[in-house]
Short mmCIF file of C-alpha atoms in Angstrom, two decimals:
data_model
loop_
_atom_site.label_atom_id
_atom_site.label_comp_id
_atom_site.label_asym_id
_atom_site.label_seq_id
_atom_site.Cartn_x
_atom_site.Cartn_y
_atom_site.Cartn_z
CA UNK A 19 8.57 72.44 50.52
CA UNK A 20 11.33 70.66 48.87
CA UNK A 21 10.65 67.58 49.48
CA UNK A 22 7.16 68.06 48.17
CA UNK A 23 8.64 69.11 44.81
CA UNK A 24 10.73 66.14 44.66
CA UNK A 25 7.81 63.99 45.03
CA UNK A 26 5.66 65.45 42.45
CA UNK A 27 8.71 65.29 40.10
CA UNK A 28 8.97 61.77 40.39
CA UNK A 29 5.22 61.31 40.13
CA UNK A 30 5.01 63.54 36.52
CA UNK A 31 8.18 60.94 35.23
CA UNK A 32 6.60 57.84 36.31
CA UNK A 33 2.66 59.11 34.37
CA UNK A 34 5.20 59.78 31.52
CA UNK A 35 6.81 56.47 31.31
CA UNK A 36 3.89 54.94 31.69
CA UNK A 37 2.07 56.14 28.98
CA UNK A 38 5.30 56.26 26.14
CA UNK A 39 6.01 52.31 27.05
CA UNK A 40 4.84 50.50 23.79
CA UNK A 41 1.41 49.08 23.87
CA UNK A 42 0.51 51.06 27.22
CA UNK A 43 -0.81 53.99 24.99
CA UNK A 44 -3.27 54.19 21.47
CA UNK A 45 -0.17 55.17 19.57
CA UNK A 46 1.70 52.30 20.75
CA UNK A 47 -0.78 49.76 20.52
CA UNK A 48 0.58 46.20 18.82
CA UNK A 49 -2.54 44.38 17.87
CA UNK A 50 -3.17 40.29 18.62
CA UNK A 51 -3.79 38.19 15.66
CA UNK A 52 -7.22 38.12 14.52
CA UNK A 53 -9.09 36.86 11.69
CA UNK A 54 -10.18 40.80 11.31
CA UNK A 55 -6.74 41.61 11.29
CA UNK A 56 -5.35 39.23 8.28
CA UNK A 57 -8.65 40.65 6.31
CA UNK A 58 -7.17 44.11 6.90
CA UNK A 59 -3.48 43.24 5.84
CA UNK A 60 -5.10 41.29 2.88
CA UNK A 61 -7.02 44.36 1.74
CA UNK A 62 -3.70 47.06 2.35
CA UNK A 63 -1.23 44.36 0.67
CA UNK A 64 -3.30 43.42 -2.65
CA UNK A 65 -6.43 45.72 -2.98
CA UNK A 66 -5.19 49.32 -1.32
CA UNK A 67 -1.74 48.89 -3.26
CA UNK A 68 -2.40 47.93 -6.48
CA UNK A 69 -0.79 44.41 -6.74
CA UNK A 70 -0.66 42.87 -9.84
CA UNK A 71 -0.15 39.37 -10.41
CA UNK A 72 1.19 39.64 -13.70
CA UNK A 73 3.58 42.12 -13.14
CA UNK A 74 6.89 40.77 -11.67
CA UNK A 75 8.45 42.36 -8.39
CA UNK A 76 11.87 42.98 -9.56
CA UNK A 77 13.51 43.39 -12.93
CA UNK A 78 15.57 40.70 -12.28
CA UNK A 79 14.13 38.03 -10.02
CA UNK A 80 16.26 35.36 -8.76
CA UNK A 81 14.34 31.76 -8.29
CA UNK A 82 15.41 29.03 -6.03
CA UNK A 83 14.10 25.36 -7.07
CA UNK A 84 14.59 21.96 -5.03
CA UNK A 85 13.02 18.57 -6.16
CA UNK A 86 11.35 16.21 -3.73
CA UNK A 87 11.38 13.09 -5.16
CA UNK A 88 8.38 10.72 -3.57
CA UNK A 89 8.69 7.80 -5.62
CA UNK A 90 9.95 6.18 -9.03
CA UNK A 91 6.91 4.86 -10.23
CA UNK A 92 8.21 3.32 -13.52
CA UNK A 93 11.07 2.93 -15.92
CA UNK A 94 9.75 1.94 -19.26
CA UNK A 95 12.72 0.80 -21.31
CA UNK A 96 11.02 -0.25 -24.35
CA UNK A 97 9.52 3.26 -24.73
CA UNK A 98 12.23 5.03 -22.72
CA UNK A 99 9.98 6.87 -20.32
CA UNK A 100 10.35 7.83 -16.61
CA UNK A 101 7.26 8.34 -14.06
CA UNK A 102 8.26 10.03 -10.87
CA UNK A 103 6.03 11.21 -8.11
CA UNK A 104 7.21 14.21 -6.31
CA UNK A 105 6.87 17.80 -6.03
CA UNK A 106 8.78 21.05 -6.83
CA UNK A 107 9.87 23.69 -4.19
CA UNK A 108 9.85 27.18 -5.29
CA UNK A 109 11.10 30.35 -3.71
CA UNK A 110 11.54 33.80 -4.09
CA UNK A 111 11.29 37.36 -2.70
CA UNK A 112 8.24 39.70 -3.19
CA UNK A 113 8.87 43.06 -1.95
CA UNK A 114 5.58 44.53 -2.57
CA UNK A 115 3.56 41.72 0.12
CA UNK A 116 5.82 42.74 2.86
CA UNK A 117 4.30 43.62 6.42
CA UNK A 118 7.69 43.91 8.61
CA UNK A 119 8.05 47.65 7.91
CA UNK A 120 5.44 49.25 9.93
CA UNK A 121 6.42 52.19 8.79
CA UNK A 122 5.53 51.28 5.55
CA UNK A 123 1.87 50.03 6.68
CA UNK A 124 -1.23 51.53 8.25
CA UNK A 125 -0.22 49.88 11.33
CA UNK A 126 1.39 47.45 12.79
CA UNK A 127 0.95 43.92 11.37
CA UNK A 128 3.82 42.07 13.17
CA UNK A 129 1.59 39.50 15.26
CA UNK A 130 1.18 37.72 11.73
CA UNK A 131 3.31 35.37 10.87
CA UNK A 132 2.77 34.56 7.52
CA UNK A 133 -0.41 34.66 5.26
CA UNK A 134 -1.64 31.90 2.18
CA UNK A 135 -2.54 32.83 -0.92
CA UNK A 136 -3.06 31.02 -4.43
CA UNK A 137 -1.22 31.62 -8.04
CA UNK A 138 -4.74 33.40 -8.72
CA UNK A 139 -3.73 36.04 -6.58
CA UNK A 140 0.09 36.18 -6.43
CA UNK A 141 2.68 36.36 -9.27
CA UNK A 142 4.59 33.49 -9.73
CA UNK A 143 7.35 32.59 -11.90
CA UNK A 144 6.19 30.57 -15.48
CA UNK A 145 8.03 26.85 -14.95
CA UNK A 146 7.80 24.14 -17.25
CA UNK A 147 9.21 20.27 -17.31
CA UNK A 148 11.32 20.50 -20.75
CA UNK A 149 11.42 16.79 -21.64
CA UNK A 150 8.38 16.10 -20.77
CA UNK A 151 6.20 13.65 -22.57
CA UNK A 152 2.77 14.03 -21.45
CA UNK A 153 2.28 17.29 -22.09
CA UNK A 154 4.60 20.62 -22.07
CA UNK A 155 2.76 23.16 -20.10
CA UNK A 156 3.46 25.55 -17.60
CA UNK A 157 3.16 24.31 -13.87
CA UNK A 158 0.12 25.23 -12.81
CA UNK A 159 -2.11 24.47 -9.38
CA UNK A 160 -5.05 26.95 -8.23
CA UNK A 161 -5.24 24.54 -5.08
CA UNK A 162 -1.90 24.07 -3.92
CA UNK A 163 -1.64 27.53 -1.19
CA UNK A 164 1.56 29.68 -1.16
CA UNK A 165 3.42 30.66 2.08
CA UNK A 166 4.01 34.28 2.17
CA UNK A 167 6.14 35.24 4.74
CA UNK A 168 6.65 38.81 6.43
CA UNK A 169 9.55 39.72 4.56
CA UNK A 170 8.27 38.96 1.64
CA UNK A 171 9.74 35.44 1.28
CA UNK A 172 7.41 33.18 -0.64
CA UNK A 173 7.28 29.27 -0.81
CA UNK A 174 5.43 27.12 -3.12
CA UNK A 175 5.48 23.42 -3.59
CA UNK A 176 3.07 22.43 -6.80
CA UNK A 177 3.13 18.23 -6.80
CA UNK A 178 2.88 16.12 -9.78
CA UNK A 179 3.32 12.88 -11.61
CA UNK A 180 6.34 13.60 -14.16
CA UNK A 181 6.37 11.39 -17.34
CA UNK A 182 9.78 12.12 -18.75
CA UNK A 183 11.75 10.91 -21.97
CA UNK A 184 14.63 8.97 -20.59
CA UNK A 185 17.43 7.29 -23.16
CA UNK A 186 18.11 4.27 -22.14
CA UNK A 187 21.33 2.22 -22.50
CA UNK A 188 20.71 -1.55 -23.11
CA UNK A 189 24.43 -2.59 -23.58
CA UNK A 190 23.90 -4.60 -20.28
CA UNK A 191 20.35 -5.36 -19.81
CA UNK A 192 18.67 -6.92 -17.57
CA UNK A 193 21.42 -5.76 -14.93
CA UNK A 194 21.49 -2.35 -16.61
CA UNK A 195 21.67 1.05 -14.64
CA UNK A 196 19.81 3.89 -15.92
CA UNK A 197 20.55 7.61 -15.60
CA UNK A 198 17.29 10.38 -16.62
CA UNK A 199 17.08 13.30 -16.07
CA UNK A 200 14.14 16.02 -14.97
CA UNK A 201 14.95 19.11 -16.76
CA UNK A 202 13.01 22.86 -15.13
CA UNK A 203 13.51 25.55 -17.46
CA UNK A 204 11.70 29.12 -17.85
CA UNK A 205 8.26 29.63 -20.42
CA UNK A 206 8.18 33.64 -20.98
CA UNK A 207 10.86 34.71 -19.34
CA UNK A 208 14.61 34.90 -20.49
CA UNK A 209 17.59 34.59 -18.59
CA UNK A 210 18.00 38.25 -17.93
CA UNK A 211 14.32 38.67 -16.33
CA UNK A 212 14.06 34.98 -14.47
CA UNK A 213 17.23 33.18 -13.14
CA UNK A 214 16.80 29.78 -11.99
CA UNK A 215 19.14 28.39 -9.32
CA UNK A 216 19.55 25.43 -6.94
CA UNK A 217 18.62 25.76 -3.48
CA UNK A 218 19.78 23.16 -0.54
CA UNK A 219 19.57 20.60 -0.83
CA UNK A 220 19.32 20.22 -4.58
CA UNK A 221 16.93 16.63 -4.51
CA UNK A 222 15.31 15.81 -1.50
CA UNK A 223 14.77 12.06 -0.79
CA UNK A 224 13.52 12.32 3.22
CA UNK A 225 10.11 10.62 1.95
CA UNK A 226 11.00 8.49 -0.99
CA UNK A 227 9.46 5.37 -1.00
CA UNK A 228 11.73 2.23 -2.91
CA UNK A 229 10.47 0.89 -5.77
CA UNK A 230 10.12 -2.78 -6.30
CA UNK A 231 11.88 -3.05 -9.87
CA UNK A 232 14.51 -0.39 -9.60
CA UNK A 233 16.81 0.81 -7.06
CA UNK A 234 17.78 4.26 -6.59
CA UNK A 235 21.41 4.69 -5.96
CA UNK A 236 22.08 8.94 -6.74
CA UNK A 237 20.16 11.70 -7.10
CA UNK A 238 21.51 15.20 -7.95
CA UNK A 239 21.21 18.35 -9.55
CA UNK A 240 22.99 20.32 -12.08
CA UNK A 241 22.76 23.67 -13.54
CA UNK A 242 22.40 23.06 -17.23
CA UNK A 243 23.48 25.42 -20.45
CA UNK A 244 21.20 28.11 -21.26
CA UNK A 245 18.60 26.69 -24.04
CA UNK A 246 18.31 29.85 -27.20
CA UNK A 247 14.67 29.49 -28.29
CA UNK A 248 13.96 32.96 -31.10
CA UNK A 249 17.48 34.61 -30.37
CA UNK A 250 16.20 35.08 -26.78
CA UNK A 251 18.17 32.38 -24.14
CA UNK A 252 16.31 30.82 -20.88
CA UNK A 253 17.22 29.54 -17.40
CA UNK A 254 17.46 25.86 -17.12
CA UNK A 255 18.13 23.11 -14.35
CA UNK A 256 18.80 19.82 -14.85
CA UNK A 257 18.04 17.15 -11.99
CA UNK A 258 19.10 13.48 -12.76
CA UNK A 259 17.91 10.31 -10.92
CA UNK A 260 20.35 7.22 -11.36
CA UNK A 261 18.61 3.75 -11.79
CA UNK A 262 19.84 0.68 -11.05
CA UNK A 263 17.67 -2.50 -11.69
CA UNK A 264 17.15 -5.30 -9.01
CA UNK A 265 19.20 -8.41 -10.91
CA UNK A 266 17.00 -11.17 -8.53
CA UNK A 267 13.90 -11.53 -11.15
CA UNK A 268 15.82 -10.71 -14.24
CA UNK A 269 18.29 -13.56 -13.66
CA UNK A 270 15.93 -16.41 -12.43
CA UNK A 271 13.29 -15.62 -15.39
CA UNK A 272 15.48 -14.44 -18.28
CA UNK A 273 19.33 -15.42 -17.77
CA UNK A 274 19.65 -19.02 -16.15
CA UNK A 275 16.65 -19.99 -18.29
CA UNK A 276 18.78 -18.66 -21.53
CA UNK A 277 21.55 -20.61 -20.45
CA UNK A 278 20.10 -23.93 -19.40
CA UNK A 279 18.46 -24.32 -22.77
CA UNK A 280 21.32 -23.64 -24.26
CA UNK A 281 22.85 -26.80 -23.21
CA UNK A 282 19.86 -28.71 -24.70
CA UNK A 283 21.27 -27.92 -28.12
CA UNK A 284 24.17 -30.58 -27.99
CA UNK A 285 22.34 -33.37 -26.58
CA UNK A 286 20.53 -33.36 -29.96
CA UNK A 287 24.32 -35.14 -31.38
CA UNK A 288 23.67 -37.60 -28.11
CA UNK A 289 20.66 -39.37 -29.78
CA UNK A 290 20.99 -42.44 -31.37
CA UNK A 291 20.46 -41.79 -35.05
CA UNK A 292 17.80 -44.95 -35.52
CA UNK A 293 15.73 -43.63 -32.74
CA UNK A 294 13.98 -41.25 -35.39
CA UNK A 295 13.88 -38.46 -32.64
CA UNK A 296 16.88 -36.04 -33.86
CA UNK A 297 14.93 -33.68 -36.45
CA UNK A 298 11.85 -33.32 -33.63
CA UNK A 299 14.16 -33.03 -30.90
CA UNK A 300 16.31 -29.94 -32.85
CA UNK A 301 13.57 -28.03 -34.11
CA UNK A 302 11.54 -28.41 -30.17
CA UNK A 303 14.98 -26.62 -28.92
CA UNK A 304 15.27 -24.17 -31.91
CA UNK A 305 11.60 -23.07 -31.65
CA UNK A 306 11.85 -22.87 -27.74
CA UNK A 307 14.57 -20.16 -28.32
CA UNK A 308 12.66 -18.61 -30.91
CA UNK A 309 9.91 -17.83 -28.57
CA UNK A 310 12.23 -16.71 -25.88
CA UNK A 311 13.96 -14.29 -28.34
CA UNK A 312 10.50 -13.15 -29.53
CA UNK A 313 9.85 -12.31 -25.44
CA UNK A 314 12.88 -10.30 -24.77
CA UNK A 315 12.66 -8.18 -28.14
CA UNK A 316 9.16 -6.58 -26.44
CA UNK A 317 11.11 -5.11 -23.99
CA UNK A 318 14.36 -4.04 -25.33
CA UNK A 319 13.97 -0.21 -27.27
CA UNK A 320 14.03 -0.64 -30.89
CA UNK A 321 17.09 1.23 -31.46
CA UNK A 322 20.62 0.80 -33.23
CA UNK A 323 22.65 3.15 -30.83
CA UNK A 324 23.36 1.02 -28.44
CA UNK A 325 23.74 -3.10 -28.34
CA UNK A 326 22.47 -5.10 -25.84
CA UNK A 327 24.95 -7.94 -25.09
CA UNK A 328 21.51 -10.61 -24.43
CA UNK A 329 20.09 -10.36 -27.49
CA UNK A 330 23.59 -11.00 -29.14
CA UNK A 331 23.86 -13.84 -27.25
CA UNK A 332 20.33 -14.63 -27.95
CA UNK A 333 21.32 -14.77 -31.50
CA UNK A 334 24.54 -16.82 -31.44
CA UNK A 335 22.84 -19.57 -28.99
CA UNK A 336 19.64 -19.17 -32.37
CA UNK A 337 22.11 -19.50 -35.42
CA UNK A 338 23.76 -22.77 -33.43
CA UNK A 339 20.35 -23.86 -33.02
CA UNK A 340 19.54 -23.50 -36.93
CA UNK A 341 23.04 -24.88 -37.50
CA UNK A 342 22.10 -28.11 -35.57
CA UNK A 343 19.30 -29.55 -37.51
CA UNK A 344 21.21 -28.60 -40.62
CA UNK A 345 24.22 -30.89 -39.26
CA UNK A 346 21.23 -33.64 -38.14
CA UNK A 347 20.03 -34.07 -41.26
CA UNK A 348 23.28 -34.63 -42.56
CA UNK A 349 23.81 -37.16 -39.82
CA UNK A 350 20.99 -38.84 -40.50
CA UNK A 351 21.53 -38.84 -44.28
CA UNK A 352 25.24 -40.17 -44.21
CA UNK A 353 23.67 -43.07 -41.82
CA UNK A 354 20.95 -43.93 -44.43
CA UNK A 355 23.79 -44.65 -46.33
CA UNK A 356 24.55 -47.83 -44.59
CA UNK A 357 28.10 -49.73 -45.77
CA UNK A 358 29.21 -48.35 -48.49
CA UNK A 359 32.35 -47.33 -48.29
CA UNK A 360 33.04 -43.10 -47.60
CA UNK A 361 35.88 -41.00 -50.23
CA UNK A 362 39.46 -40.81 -49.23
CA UNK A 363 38.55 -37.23 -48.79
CA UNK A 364 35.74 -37.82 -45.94
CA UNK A 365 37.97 -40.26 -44.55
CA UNK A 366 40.61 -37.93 -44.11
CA UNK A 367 37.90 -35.74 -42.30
CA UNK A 368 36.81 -38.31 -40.07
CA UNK A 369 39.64 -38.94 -39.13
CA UNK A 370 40.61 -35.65 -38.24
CA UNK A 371 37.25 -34.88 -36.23
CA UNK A 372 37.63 -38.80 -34.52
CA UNK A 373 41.41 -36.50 -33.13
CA UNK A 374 39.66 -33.73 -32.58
CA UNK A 375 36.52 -34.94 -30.62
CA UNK A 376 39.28 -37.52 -28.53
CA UNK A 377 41.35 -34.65 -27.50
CA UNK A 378 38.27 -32.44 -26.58
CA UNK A 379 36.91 -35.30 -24.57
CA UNK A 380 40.28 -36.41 -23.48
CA UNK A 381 39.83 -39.90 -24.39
CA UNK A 382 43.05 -42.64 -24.97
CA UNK A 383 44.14 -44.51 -27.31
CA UNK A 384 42.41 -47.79 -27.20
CA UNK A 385 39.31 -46.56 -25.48
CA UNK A 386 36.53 -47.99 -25.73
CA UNK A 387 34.41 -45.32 -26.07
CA UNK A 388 36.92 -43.54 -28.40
CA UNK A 389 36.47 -47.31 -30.27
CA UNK A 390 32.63 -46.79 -30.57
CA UNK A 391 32.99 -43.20 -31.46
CA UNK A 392 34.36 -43.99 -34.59
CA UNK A 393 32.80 -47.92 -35.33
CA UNK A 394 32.18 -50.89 -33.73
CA UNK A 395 35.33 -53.38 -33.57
CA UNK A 396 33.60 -55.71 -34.66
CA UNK A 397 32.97 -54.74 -38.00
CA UNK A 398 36.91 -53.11 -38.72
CA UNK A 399 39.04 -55.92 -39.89
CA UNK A 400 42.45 -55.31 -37.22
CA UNK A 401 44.53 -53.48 -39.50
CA UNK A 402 41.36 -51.72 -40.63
CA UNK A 403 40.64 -50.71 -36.41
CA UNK A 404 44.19 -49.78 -35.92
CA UNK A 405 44.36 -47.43 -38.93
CA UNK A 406 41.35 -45.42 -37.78
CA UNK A 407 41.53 -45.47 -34.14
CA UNK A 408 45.52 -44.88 -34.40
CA UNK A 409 45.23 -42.45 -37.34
CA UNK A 410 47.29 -43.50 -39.12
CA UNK A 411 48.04 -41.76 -42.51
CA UNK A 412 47.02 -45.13 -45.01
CA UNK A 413 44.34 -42.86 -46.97
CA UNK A 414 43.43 -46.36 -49.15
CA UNK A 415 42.88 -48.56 -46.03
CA UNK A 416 40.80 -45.92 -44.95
CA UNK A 417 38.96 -45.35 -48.36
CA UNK A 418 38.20 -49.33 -48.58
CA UNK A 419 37.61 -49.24 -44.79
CA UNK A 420 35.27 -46.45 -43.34
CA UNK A 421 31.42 -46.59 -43.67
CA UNK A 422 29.08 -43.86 -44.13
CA UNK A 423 27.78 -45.30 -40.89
CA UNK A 424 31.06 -45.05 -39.05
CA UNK A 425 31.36 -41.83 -40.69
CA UNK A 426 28.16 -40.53 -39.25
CA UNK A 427 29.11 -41.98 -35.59
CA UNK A 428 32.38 -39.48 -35.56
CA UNK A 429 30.54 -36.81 -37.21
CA UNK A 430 27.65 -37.10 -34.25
CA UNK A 431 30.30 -37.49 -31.84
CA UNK A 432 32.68 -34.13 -33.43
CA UNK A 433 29.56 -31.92 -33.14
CA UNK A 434 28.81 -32.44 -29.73
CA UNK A 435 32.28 -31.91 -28.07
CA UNK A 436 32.37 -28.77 -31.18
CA UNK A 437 28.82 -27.84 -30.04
CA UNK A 438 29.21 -27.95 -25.99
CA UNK A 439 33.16 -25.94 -26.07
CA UNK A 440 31.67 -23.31 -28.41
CA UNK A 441 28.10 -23.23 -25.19
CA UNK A 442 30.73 -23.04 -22.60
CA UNK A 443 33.37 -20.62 -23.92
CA UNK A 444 29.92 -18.08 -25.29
CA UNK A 445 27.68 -18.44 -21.89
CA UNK A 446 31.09 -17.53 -20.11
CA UNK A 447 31.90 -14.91 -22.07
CA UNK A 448 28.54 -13.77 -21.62
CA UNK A 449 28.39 -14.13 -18.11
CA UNK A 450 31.73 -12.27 -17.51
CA UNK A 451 30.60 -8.98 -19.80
CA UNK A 452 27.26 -8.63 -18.39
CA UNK A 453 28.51 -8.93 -14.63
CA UNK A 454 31.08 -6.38 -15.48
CA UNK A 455 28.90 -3.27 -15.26
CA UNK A 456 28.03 -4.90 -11.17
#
């Protein structure tokens, strides 16, 4: 009799287990995913409980944003505008679409992961791109889907193409590095109601694709100052791209051609004054520089804030230019003047620029081509030759001895040593402060 007892005992505790284990029983049942199943959680989360898309789920909500940049499309210096391709990554916390509670449900909803929704149907915070320059709008997307997760946890990544104003600094243009920025900041909401912070990692750059014209070398982001718009103040991030500009085009189409036609300008003081091709030659060169000045204006900002060190030495390399046919035509008009006899005055000029171009050329006494510089032999009496090759201070030898047309030779041959130190010593000088920012 006792054992029989024992065996119905255990019998009566196994039924029991049996039907309290979870899903063995209707009470304890944990429904599969089914496409009847998301309908129902659907209908309990936004129809059965009054969800409202306008109305926010906390009093305070706190919004994490990332930026995924995809690409730098283009960097328009001459109207200081930015074009990136890439998307924004929102996130927050909505209570009220919650399903891992099934207490708090009609039953249990666990077997779904997460559900998608649109900003048509779901509240989401009102975003805008500050410095934009297209248009200044809240981000918007009926087509890009929301992740809504079972705690509540909601993702959203609306894509764009942001044109943004971007000051530029031209001080060392073309090999100029450029840092814009992407500012997010909250439309509607103030700082008390909407906070905005970073979330990790601040920029994303996992699919950025390089750009041909500019290279990337930081990306970052930075909570920015609270903007005050009507008394009220608003959330704001700042993200800022750094720009760097590939130097290979720049300085095979814009720099060495700069400098090579510099050089052309003292060659002008190389041609023989009788071969009537000084004035054409001069003016070829200035207008050649014109042009290329003209060129490099359309694509440096018109502004006063900052200088760029080209176009100053666009402008020096010019106003030698002008000054070159200016000091031509006075060549050519002291030759016209044949054999008549120069001043004491421009003697003592000459020879001062005969010392000068010698010593710049480093030419000796007795040279010939120091000889030539200055007049033929041929045509200086001895004393005469000695006097101006040997500078000697006889200011009435050299009055009854110096030609306009000797006087023209050491003025041609003064302006192009002058003319090819002063290329040097600026191209140099050049070179050395635009390489600086490297």
């Amino acid at each position: 009799m006792m054992k029989w007892i024992i065996q119905l005992c255990i019998g009566v505790s196994f039924i029991h287990a049996v039907h309290c284990a979870p899903g063995s029983g209707t009470g304890g049942t944990k429904p599969s995913y089914s496409r009847s199943l998301e309908t129902s959680l659907r209908n309990e989360l936004f129809t059965l409980g009054s969800y409202s898309e306008l109305q926010r789920p906390q009093e305070r909500m706190s919004v994490k944003v990332s930026l995924t940049v995809l690409t730098v499309n283009d960097l328009d210096i001459k109207n200081q505008v930015m074009s990136v391709s890439g998307y924004l990554s929102l996130s927050w916390f909505d209570e009220r679409l919650s399903w891992d509670n099934t207490s708090a449900t009609t039953q249990d909803y666990t077997n779904i992961r997460f559900l998608f929704s649109t900003e048509t149907y779901v509240w989401r915070p009102a975003i805008i791109i500050e410095n934009s320059v297209q248009d200044i709008s809240v981000i918007s997307d009926k087509n890009i889907p929301m992740r809504i997760m079972s705690n509540g946890y909601i993702t959203w990544n609306p894509a764009g193409i942001y044109l943004v104003a971007c000051s530029c600094d031209i001080t060392y243009y073309p090999l100029d590095e450029q840092t814009c920025t992407i500012k997010v900041s909250t439309w509607g909401y103030t700082s008390n109601e909407i906070s905005l912070e970073f979330d990790i990692p601040a920029v994303d750059m996992s699919f950025y694709s390089e750009n041909g014209e500019w290279l990337l070398t930081d990306a970052a982001g930075e909570k920015s100052r609270e903007m005050s718009r009507g008394g009220q103040t608003f959330s704001s991030l700042t993200f800022s791209v750094t720009l760097k500009r590939r130097p290979m085009f720049h300085a095979l189409n814009t720099m060495v051609p700069v400098a090579l036609m510099a050089f052309l300008i003292p060659m002008v003081f190389k041609l023989p004054v009788d071969s009537g091709e000084k004035i054409g030659y001069s003016l070829t060169v200035l207008l050649a520089y014109a042009v290329y000045l003209t060129l490099i204006s359309d694509n440096i900002p018109s502004t006063s804030v900052s200088v760029c060190y080209l176009t100053v030495y666009l402008v020096i390399v010019l106003a030698l230019g002008v000054l070159s046919v200016v000091f031509v035509i006075l060549v050519i008009a002291t030759r016209h003047k044949g054999d008549e006899n120069v001043s004491a005055c421009l003697a003592r000029i000459g020879r001062f620029m005969a010392m000068v171009s010698c010593a710049g050329s480093c030419c000796k006494k007795g040279n010939s081509d120091s000889v030539t510089a200055i007049g033929e032999p041929n045509k200086l009496p001895p004393k005469i030759g000695k006097s101006v090759v040997g500078f000697e201070d006889d200011d009435k030898e050299l009055q009854t001895s110096m030609t306009h047309e000797d006087f023209s030779k050491i003025l041609d041959r003064f302006l192009f040593v002058s003319y090819i130190l002063t290329v040097i010593l600026t191209t140099v000088i050049f070179a050395v402060m635009i390489f600086s920012n490297q």
